[in-house]
PDB file of C-alpha atoms in Angstrom:
ATOM      1  CA  MET A   1      -5.644  19.496 -12.602  1.00 46.00           C
ATOM      2  CA  THR A   2      -3.652  22.307 -10.961  1.00 47.00           C
ATOM      3  CA  ALA A   3       0.060  22.697 -11.521  1.00 47.00           C
ATOM      4  CA  PRO A   4       2.250  23.392  -8.439  1.00 46.00           C
ATOM      5  CA  ASP A   5       3.666  26.900  -8.289  1.00 50.00           C
ATOM      6  CA  ASN A   6       6.106  28.221  -5.680  1.00 48.00           C
ATOM      7  CA  SER A   7       6.218  31.767  -7.027  1.00 44.00           C
ATOM      8  CA  GLY A   8       3.356  33.088  -4.903  1.00 46.00           C
ATOM      9  CA  GLU A   9       1.265  33.739  -7.998  1.00 45.00           C
ATOM     10  CA  PRO A  10      -2.072  31.933  -8.520  1.00 43.00           C
ATOM     11  CA  ASN A  11      -1.616  28.452  -9.905  1.00 46.00           C
ATOM     12  CA  VAL A  12      -2.232  27.872 -13.569  1.00 42.00           C
ATOM     13  CA  HIS A  13      -5.038  25.457 -14.356  1.00 45.00           C
ATOM     14  CA  VAL A  14      -3.880  22.649 -16.627  1.00 50.00           C
ATOM     15  CA  SER A  15      -6.522  20.755 -18.560  1.00 58.00           C
ATOM     16  CA  ASP A  16      -6.895  17.102 -17.657  1.00 65.00           C
ATOM     17  CA  PRO A  17      -5.811  14.628 -20.349  1.00 65.00           C
ATOM     18  CA  PRO A  18      -8.679  13.386 -22.533  1.00 65.00           C
ATOM     19  CA  ALA A  19     -10.416  10.107 -21.734  1.00 66.00           C
ATOM     20  CA  CYS A  20      -8.883   8.524 -24.849  1.00 76.00           C
ATOM     21  CA  MET A  21      -5.487   8.715 -23.075  1.00 90.00           C
ATOM     22  CA  PRO A  22      -6.162   6.583 -19.965  1.00 93.00           C
ATOM     23  CA  THR A  23      -2.499   6.028 -19.105  1.00 95.00           C
ATOM     24  CA  VAL A  24      -1.699   9.733 -19.173  1.00 94.00           C
ATOM     25  CA  ALA A  25      -4.900  10.590 -17.304  1.00 94.00           C
ATOM     26  CA  PHE A  26      -4.357   8.016 -14.565  1.00 96.00           C
ATOM     27  CA  TYR A  27      -0.743   8.966 -13.881  1.00 96.00           C
ATOM     28  CA  ALA A  28      -1.694  12.645 -14.018  1.00 96.00           C
ATOM     29  CA  GLN A  29      -4.129  11.999 -11.158  1.00 97.00           C
ATOM     30  CA  LEU A  30      -1.389  10.415  -9.063  1.00 98.00           C
ATOM     31  CA  GLN A  31       1.006  13.252  -9.881  1.00 98.00           C
ATOM     32  CA  ARG A  32      -1.651  15.781  -8.941  1.00 98.00           C
ATOM     33  CA  ALA A  33      -2.059  14.111  -5.535  1.00 98.00           C
ATOM     34  CA  PHE A  34       1.724  14.022  -5.003  1.00 98.00           C
ATOM     35  CA  ASP A  35       2.023  17.733  -5.810  1.00 98.00           C
ATOM     36  CA  HIS A  36      -0.934  18.610  -3.572  1.00 98.00           C
ATOM     37  CA  PHE A  37       0.426  16.801  -0.507  1.00 98.00           C
ATOM     38  CA  ASN A  38       3.953  17.991  -1.197  1.00 98.00           C
ATOM     39  CA  ARG A  39       2.680  21.553  -1.018  1.00 98.00           C
ATOM     40  CA  ASP A  40       0.394  21.041   2.005  1.00 98.00           C
ATOM     41  CA  LEU A  41       2.431  18.651   4.160  1.00 98.00           C
ATOM     42  CA  PHE A  42       6.082  19.041   3.072  1.00 98.00           C
ATOM     43  CA  GLU A  43       6.331  22.778   2.336  1.00 97.00           C
ATOM     44  CA  GLY A  44       6.828  21.911  -1.344  1.00 98.00           C
ATOM     45  CA  ARG A  45      10.366  20.693  -0.580  1.00 97.00           C
ATOM     46  CA  LEU A  46      10.177  17.139  -1.931  1.00 98.00           C
ATOM     47  CA  PRO A  47      11.908  16.589  -5.272  1.00 97.00           C
ATOM     48  CA  PRO A  48       9.999  14.638  -7.917  1.00 97.00           C
ATOM     49  CA  CYS A  49       9.628  10.855  -7.762  1.00 96.00           C
ATOM     50  CA  LEU A  50       8.891   8.470 -10.582  1.00 98.00           C
ATOM     51  CA  ILE A  51       5.480   7.105  -9.583  1.00 98.00           C
ATOM     52  CA  THR A  52       4.838   3.512 -10.642  1.00 97.00           C
ATOM     53  CA  LEU A  53       2.003   0.997 -10.363  1.00 95.00           C
ATOM     54  CA  ARG A  54       2.978  -2.576  -9.522  1.00 90.00           C
ATOM     55  CA  SER A  55       0.635  -5.344  -8.449  1.00 85.00           C
ATOM     56  CA  SER A  56       1.169  -6.977  -5.077  1.00 78.00           C
ATOM     57  CA  SER A  57      -0.868  -9.045  -2.663  1.00 73.00           C
ATOM     58  CA  ARG A  58       1.031  -7.967   0.444  1.00 77.00           C
ATOM     59  CA  HIS A  59       2.058  -4.311   0.353  1.00 87.00           C
ATOM     60  CA  TYR A  60       0.081  -1.132  -0.283  1.00 94.00           C
ATOM     61  CA  GLY A  61       3.132   0.748  -1.550  1.00 95.00           C
ATOM     62  CA  TYR A  62       6.896   1.237  -1.284  1.00 95.00           C
ATOM     63  CA  HIS A  63       9.688   3.736  -1.824  1.00 96.00           C
ATOM     64  CA  HIS A  64      12.963   2.824  -3.538  1.00 96.00           C
ATOM     65  CA  LYS A  65      15.810   5.337  -3.500  1.00 96.00           C
ATOM     66  CA  GLU A  66      17.469   6.066  -6.871  1.00 97.00           C
ATOM     67  CA  ARG A  67      15.681   3.192  -8.599  1.00 97.00           C
ATOM     68  CA  PHE A  68      15.652   4.817 -12.065  1.00 97.00           C
ATOM     69  CA  VAL A  69      18.337   6.518 -14.137  1.00 98.00           C
ATOM     70  CA  ASN A  70      18.177   8.451 -17.403  1.00 97.00           C
ATOM     71  CA  ARG A  71      20.663   8.582 -20.294  1.00 97.00           C
ATOM     72  CA  GLN A  72      22.497  11.499 -18.686  1.00 97.00           C
ATOM     73  CA  GLY A  73      23.122   9.483 -15.513  1.00 97.00           C
ATOM     74  CA  GLN A  74      20.617  11.385 -13.399  1.00 97.00           C
ATOM     75  CA  MET A  75      18.906   9.172 -10.820  1.00 98.00           C
ATOM     76  CA  ILE A  76      15.407   9.477  -9.391  1.00 98.00           C
ATOM     77  CA  ASP A  77      13.551   7.717  -6.582  1.00 98.00           C
ATOM     78  CA  GLU A  78      10.638   5.373  -7.242  1.00 98.00           C
ATOM     79  CA  LEU A  79       7.363   5.692  -5.381  1.00 98.00           C
ATOM     80  CA  GLY A  80       5.397   2.520  -6.054  1.00 97.00           C
ATOM     81  CA  LEU A  81       1.700   1.967  -5.402  1.00 97.00           C
ATOM     82  CA  HIS A  82      -0.208  -1.308  -5.730  1.00 94.00           C
ATOM     83  CA  PRO A  83      -3.412  -0.674  -7.736  1.00 93.00           C
ATOM     84  CA  GLY A  84      -5.270  -3.770  -6.553  1.00 91.00           C
ATOM     85  CA  PHE A  85      -5.788  -2.028  -3.231  1.00 92.00           C
ATOM     86  CA  PHE A  86      -7.246   1.052  -4.971  1.00 94.00           C
ATOM     87  CA  THR A  87     -10.306  -1.123  -5.604  1.00 93.00           C
ATOM     88  CA  LEU A  88     -10.749  -2.384  -2.045  1.00 92.00           C
ATOM     89  CA  ARG A  89      -9.876   0.688   0.012  1.00 93.00           C
ATOM     90  CA  PRO A  90     -11.469   4.138   0.339  1.00 95.00           C
ATOM     91  CA  VAL A  91      -9.625   6.773  -1.650  1.00 97.00           C
ATOM     92  CA  GLU A  92      -8.585   8.479   1.596  1.00 98.00           C
ATOM     93  CA  GLU A  93      -6.660   5.370   2.636  1.00 97.00           C
ATOM     94  CA  VAL A  94      -5.094   5.019  -0.817  1.00 97.00           C
ATOM     95  CA  LEU A  95      -3.903   8.621  -0.612  1.00 98.00           C
ATOM     96  CA  SER A  96      -2.586   8.026   2.903  1.00 98.00           C
ATOM     97  CA  THR A  97      -0.371   5.270   1.437  1.00 98.00           C
ATOM     98  CA  LEU A  98       0.972   7.814  -1.059  1.00 98.00           C
ATOM     99  CA  VAL A  99       1.853  10.153   1.824  1.00 98.00           C
ATOM    100  CA  HIS A 100       3.351   7.261   3.845  1.00 98.00           C
ATOM    101  CA  GLU A 101       5.802   6.693   0.987  1.00 98.00           C
ATOM    102  CA  MET A 102       6.367  10.430   0.621  1.00 98.00           C
ATOM    103  CA  VAL A 103       7.575  10.423   4.239  1.00 98.00           C
ATOM    104  CA  HIS A 104      10.136   7.768   3.249  1.00 98.00           C
ATOM    105  CA  HIS A 105      11.104  10.039   0.348  1.00 98.00           C
ATOM    106  CA  TRP A 106      11.447  12.999   2.724  1.00 98.00           C
ATOM    107  CA  GLN A 107      13.695  10.981   5.051  1.00 98.00           C
ATOM    108  CA  ASP A 108      15.936   9.832   2.201  1.00 97.00           C
ATOM    109  CA  CYS A 109      16.300  13.428   1.024  1.00 97.00           C
ATOM    110  CA  PHE A 110      16.508  15.340   4.302  1.00 97.00           C
ATOM    111  CA  GLY A 111      16.678  12.905   7.214  1.00 97.00           C
ATOM    112  CA  SER A 112      18.646   9.911   8.462  1.00 96.00           C
ATOM    113  CA  PRO A 113      17.245   6.638   7.122  1.00 95.00           C
ATOM    114  CA  THR A 114      18.352   3.386   8.768  1.00 93.00           C
ATOM    115  CA  ARG A 115      19.263   0.536   6.435  1.00 87.00           C
ATOM    116  CA  SER A 116      18.329  -2.183   8.929  1.00 89.00           C
ATOM    117  CA  ASN A 117      15.114  -0.466  10.049  1.00 93.00           C
ATOM    118  CA  PRO A 118      13.226   1.433   7.336  1.00 93.00           C
ATOM    119  CA  HIS A 119      10.637   2.633   9.879  1.00 97.00           C
ATOM    120  CA  ASN A 120      12.777   4.258  12.573  1.00 97.00           C
ATOM    121  CA  ARG A 121      11.951   6.899  15.188  1.00 97.00           C
ATOM    122  CA  GLU A 122      12.648   9.826  12.884  1.00 98.00           C
ATOM    123  CA  TRP A 123      10.310   8.398  10.258  1.00 98.00           C
ATOM    124  CA  ALA A 124       7.604   7.719  12.863  1.00 98.00           C
ATOM    125  CA  ASP A 125       7.812  11.275  14.224  1.00 98.00           C
ATOM    126  CA  ARG A 126       7.501  12.732  10.713  1.00 98.00           C
ATOM    127  CA  MET A 127       4.493  10.490  10.034  1.00 98.00           C
ATOM    128  CA  ARG A 128       2.739  11.860  13.118  1.00 98.00           C
ATOM    129  CA  SER A 129       3.553  15.423  12.086  1.00 98.00           C
ATOM    130  CA  VAL A 130       1.617  14.941   8.833  1.00 98.00           C
ATOM    131  CA  GLY A 131      -1.318  13.254  10.581  1.00 98.00           C
ATOM    132  CA  LEU A 132      -0.614   9.538  10.149  1.00 98.00           C
ATOM    133  CA  GLU A 133      -0.042   7.305  13.165  1.00 98.00           C
ATOM    134  CA  PRO A 134       2.496   4.507  12.546  1.00 98.00           C
ATOM    135  CA  SER A 135       1.281   1.038  13.493  1.00 97.00           C
ATOM    136  CA  SER A 136       2.505  -2.432  12.589  1.00 95.00           C
ATOM    137  CA  THR A 137      -1.117  -3.632  12.512  1.00 92.00           C
ATOM    138  CA  GLY A 138      -2.593  -0.579  10.800  1.00 93.00           C
ATOM    139  CA  LEU A 139      -4.733  -0.127  13.929  1.00 93.00           C
ATOM    140  CA  PRO A 140      -4.245   1.431  17.374  1.00 94.00           C
ATOM    141  CA  GLY A 141      -1.918  -0.565  19.604  1.00 93.00           C
ATOM    142  CA  GLY A 142       0.559  -1.682  16.955  1.00 94.00           C
ATOM    143  CA  GLU A 143       4.308  -1.079  17.050  1.00 96.00           C
ATOM    144  CA  SER A 144       5.346   2.304  15.649  1.00 97.00           C
ATOM    145  CA  VAL A 145       8.828   1.295  14.444  1.00 97.00           C
ATOM    146  CA  GLY A 146      10.241  -1.797  12.771  1.00 95.00           C
ATOM    147  CA  ARG A 147      10.710  -3.407   9.385  1.00 92.00           C
ATOM    148  CA  ALA A 148       6.996  -3.813   8.599  1.00 93.00           C
ATOM    149  CA  VAL A 149       4.944  -0.823   9.745  1.00 96.00           C
ATOM    150  CA  SER A 150       1.698   0.510   8.296  1.00 96.00           C
ATOM    151  CA  HIS A 151      -0.364   3.382   9.757  1.00 97.00           C
ATOM    152  CA  TYR A 152      -3.832   4.717  10.399  1.00 96.00           C
ATOM    153  CA  ILE A 153      -5.222   8.175   9.747  1.00 97.00           C
ATOM    154  CA  LEU A 154      -5.565  10.641  12.628  1.00 97.00           C
ATOM    155  CA  PRO A 155      -9.065  12.169  12.256  1.00 96.00           C
ATOM    156  CA  GLU A 156      -8.018  15.736  13.106  1.00 96.00           C
ATOM    157  CA  GLY A 157      -4.538  15.597  11.616  1.00 97.00           C
ATOM    158  CA  PRO A 158      -3.050  17.636   8.747  1.00 98.00           C
ATOM    159  CA  PHE A 159      -3.324  14.770   6.266  1.00 98.00           C
ATOM    160  CA  MET A 160      -7.073  14.421   6.681  1.00 98.00           C
ATOM    161  CA  ALA A 161      -7.618  18.157   6.335  1.00 98.00           C
ATOM    162  CA  SER A 162      -5.464  18.254   3.202  1.00 98.00           C
ATOM    163  CA  CYS A 163      -7.163  15.156   1.784  1.00 98.00           C
ATOM    164  CA  LYS A 164     -10.615  16.681   2.259  1.00 97.00           C
ATOM    165  CA  GLY A 165      -9.465  19.746   0.372  1.00 98.00           C
ATOM    166  CA  LEU A 166      -8.162  17.654  -2.518  1.00 98.00           C
ATOM    167  CA  LEU A 167     -11.382  15.644  -2.783  1.00 98.00           C
ATOM    168  CA  ALA A 168     -13.502  18.804  -2.534  1.00 97.00           C
ATOM    169  CA  ASP A 169     -11.566  20.135  -5.524  1.00 97.00           C
ATOM    170  CA  GLY A 170     -12.844  17.223  -7.619  1.00 96.00           C
ATOM    171  CA  PHE A 171      -9.980  14.755  -7.274  1.00 97.00           C
ATOM    172  CA  GLU A 172     -10.758  11.139  -8.048  1.00 95.00           C
ATOM    173  CA  LEU A 173      -9.067   7.979  -9.312  1.00 96.00           C
ATOM    174  CA  SER A 174     -10.544   6.836 -12.591  1.00 93.00           C
ATOM    175  CA  TRP A 175      -9.325   3.233 -12.946  1.00 94.00           C
ATOM    176  CA  PHE A 176      -9.353   0.239 -10.595  1.00 93.00           C
ATOM    177  CA  ASP A 177      -7.672  -3.136 -10.867  1.00 92.00           C
ATOM    178  CA  ARG A 178     -10.323  -5.846 -11.341  1.00 90.00           C
ATOM    179  CA  TYR A 179      -8.029  -8.546  -9.965  1.00 89.00           C
ATOM    180  CA  SER A 180      -8.058  -7.519  -6.349  1.00 83.00           C
ATOM    181  CA  PRO A 181      -5.706  -8.942  -3.727  1.00 87.00           C
ATOM    182  CA  ARG A 182      -6.898 -10.573  -0.538  1.00 80.00           C
ATOM    183  CA  GLU A 183      -6.979  -8.389   2.569  1.00 76.00           C
ATOM    184  CA  SER A 184      -6.568  -9.828   6.046  1.00 71.00           C
ATOM    185  CA  VAL A 185      -8.771  -7.014   7.371  1.00 79.00           C
ATOM    186  CA  THR A 186     -11.527  -5.543   5.186  1.00 81.00           C
ATOM    187  CA  ALA A 187     -12.224  -1.818   4.937  1.00 84.00           C
ATOM    188  CA  GLU A 188     -15.385  -2.279   6.997  1.00 87.00           C
ATOM    189  CA  GLN A 189     -13.572  -4.228   9.733  1.00 89.00           C
ATOM    190  CA  ARG A 190     -10.796  -1.633   9.845  1.00 88.00           C
ATOM    191  CA  GLN A 191     -13.228   1.272  10.154  1.00 89.00           C
ATOM    192  CA  GLN A 192     -15.138  -0.509  12.907  1.00 91.00           C
ATOM    193  CA  ALA A 193     -11.930  -1.191  14.833  1.00 92.00           C
ATOM    194  CA  LEU A 194     -10.878   2.455  14.502  1.00 92.00           C
ATOM    195  CA  LYS A 195     -14.301   3.609  15.694  1.00 91.00           C
ATOM    196  CA  GLU A 196     -14.118   1.370  18.746  1.00 93.00           C
ATOM    197  CA  SER A 197     -10.644   2.780  19.514  1.00 92.00           C
ATOM    198  CA  GLY A 198     -11.791   6.390  19.259  1.00 92.00           C
ATOM    199  CA  PHE A 199     -10.191   7.140  15.879  1.00 93.00           C
ATOM    200  CA  ALA A 200     -13.269   7.116  13.673  1.00 88.00           C
ATOM    201  CA  VAL A 201     -12.794   8.718  10.256  1.00 90.00           C
ATOM    202  CA  GLU A 202     -15.593   9.227   7.759  1.00 90.00           C
ATOM    203  CA  PHE A 203     -14.372   7.678   4.525  1.00 93.00           C
ATOM    204  CA  THR A 204     -15.899   7.504   1.087  1.00 94.00           C
ATOM    205  CA  PRO A 205     -17.055   3.980   0.142  1.00 93.00           C
ATOM    206  CA  PRO A 206     -14.404   1.768  -1.441  1.00 92.00           C
ATOM    207  CA  PRO A 207     -14.862   1.434  -5.224  1.00 93.00           C
ATOM    208  CA  VAL A 208     -15.614  -2.291  -4.949  1.00 90.00           C
ATOM    209  CA  GLN A 209     -18.921  -1.231  -3.383  1.00 90.00           C
ATOM    210  CA  THR A 210     -19.835   1.473  -5.897  1.00 91.00           C
ATOM    211  CA  ILE A 211     -18.656   0.389  -9.354  1.00 90.00           C
ATOM    212  CA  VAL A 212     -21.656  -0.132 -11.627  1.00 87.00           C
ATOM    213  CA  PRO A 213     -21.154  -3.094 -13.993  1.00 85.00           C
ATOM    214  CA  ALA A 214     -21.678  -2.293 -17.667  1.00 83.00           C
ATOM    215  CA  ASN A 215     -22.625  -5.939 -18.158  1.00 85.00           C
ATOM    216  CA  PRO A 216     -24.570  -7.418 -15.206  1.00 83.00           C
ATOM    217  CA  ASP A 217     -23.561 -10.916 -16.308  1.00 84.00           C
ATOM    218  CA  ARG A 218     -19.859 -10.247 -15.730  1.00 83.00           C
ATOM    219  CA  SER A 219     -18.146  -9.730 -12.391  1.00 82.00           C
ATOM    220  CA  VAL A 220     -16.652  -6.279 -12.046  1.00 82.00           C
ATOM    221  CA  VAL A 221     -14.092  -7.314  -9.427  1.00 85.00           C
ATOM    222  CA  ILE A 222     -12.402 -10.703  -9.422  1.00 86.00           C
ATOM    223  CA  THR A 223     -11.324 -11.831  -5.968  1.00 77.00           C
ATOM    224  CA  PRO A 224      -8.803 -14.573  -5.231  1.00 72.00           C
ATOM    225  CA  ALA A 225     -10.106 -18.077  -4.672  1.00 67.00           C
ATOM    226  CA  PRO A 226     -10.160 -19.157  -1.026  1.00 65.00           C
ATOM    227  CA  ARG A 227      -6.913 -20.659   0.152  1.00 63.00           C
ATOM    228  CA  LYS A 228      -7.004 -24.421   0.306  1.00 68.00           C
ATOM    229  CA  GLU A 229      -5.947 -26.086   3.506  1.00 69.00           C
ATOM    230  CA  VAL A 230      -2.829 -28.116   2.791  1.00 71.00           C
ATOM    231  CA  ASP A 231      -2.867 -31.560   4.385  1.00 75.00           C
ATOM    232  CA  ARG A 232       0.876 -32.151   4.625  1.00 82.00           C
ATOM    233  CA  VAL A 233       2.644 -33.505   7.685  1.00 87.00           C
ATOM    234  CA  LYS A 234       6.115 -34.767   8.548  1.00 88.00           C
ATOM    235  CA  PHE A 235       6.637 -38.519   8.866  1.00 88.00           C
ATOM    236  CA  SER A 236       9.556 -40.036  10.797  1.00 90.00           C
ATOM    237  CA  CYS A 237      11.058 -43.507  10.783  1.00 89.00           C
ATOM    238  CA  SER A 238      11.398 -45.111  14.234  1.00 82.00           C
ATOM    239  CA  GLY A 239      14.481 -47.016  13.157  1.00 82.00           C
ATOM    240  CA  CYS A 240      16.610 -44.243  11.624  1.00 86.00           C
ATOM    241  CA  ASP A 241      16.618 -40.488  10.987  1.00 80.00           C
ATOM    242  CA  THR A 242      14.707 -40.634   7.698  1.00 87.00           C
ATOM    243  CA  LYS A 243      12.014 -37.944   7.354  1.00 88.00           C
ATOM    244  CA  ALA A 244       9.347 -37.402   4.722  1.00 90.00           C
ATOM    245  CA  TRP A 245       6.413 -35.037   4.092  1.00 85.00           C
ATOM    246  CA  ALA A 246       3.082 -36.384   2.859  1.00 86.00           C
ATOM    247  CA  SER A 247      -0.665 -36.315   3.432  1.00 85.00           C
ATOM    248  CA  SER A 248      -1.682 -37.271   6.949  1.00 82.00           C
ATOM    249  CA  GLN A 249      -3.666 -40.155   5.413  1.00 81.00           C
ATOM    250  CA  ALA A 250      -0.615 -41.633   3.693  1.00 85.00           C
ATOM    251  CA  GLU A 251       0.953 -44.929   4.738  1.00 85.00           C
ATOM    252  CA  LEU A 252       4.734 -44.808   4.287  1.00 88.00           C
ATOM    253  CA  LEU A 253       7.483 -47.419   4.596  1.00 85.00           C
ATOM    254  CA  CYS A 254      11.076 -46.404   5.232  1.00 88.00           C
ATOM    255  CA  GLY A 255      13.261 -47.371   2.268  1.00 82.00           C
ATOM    256  CA  ARG A 256      16.227 -47.965   4.563  1.00 84.00           C
ATOM    257  CA  CYS A 257      14.658 -49.948   7.406  1.00 85.00           C
ATOM    258  CA  SER A 258      11.455 -51.217   5.802  1.00 83.00           C
ATOM    259  CA  LEU A 259       9.700 -49.983   8.949  1.00 87.00           C
ATOM    260  CA  PRO A 260       6.410 -48.051   8.931  1.00 88.00           C
ATOM    261  CA  MET A 261       6.854 -44.281   9.204  1.00 89.00           C
ATOM    262  CA  SER A 262       4.584 -42.333  11.535  1.00 86.00           C
ATOM    263  CA  HIS A 263       3.661 -38.733  12.196  1.00 82.00           C
ATOM    264  CA  ASN A 264       2.460 -36.812  15.209  1.00 69.00           C
ATOM    265  CA  ALA A 265      -1.033 -35.421  14.717  1.00 51.00           C
ATOM    266  CA  GLN A 266      -1.122 -31.627  15.187  1.00 44.00           C
TER     267      GLN A 266
END
């Protein structure tokens, strides 16, 4: 990997950690990406974050101001990424999540974050300046501000140019969570929707499509079981205000009135 250097001198090449140190190697890859985008998209101004990996089924990543503290009382922001999505998404989209959270970090350090609205106008404008379009749906047409806002990659934007440079320099992620979360929109569906909207980006295949199993009898990626439909409806007594929840096939008697309880079919 290459160490960041603001002195104007050529960067010093730092050897990658050996394969026998997977934790160090994996976090070194994430730190390398942070340093690369900090230099290319933020003029090298962002202070360090403590990068963490935390599993989630709902969010790609998050930023938490001053989440960690050391023994001297110094505080540092957390930049969290959810590794289950590393498996399902192209590396370009994973890296765009890193930059999304780096924009939150930038705003906390140099801008004006809004407590009630973590994705405000200032944040949205900075996202566009680095080549990511804010969208509540992750696709064209979504809201650009609000409490829950994702993004999509602008094909000709600075992020994509910087990302191509990083990948051309040999960057890759070496480990992928086998227990993948469920996505409401798959990588293929998302790319098709972007293409139809005129924002087609050529991504590398997601790892779930390319990982070669060492043992063909074992599943490489374990996906969640399909959600079961819950047959549960509200029953009401016609003689009083008693309510109860049960299967639509249940036959209930009110304990107060001894009258049959009924439900309205949905």
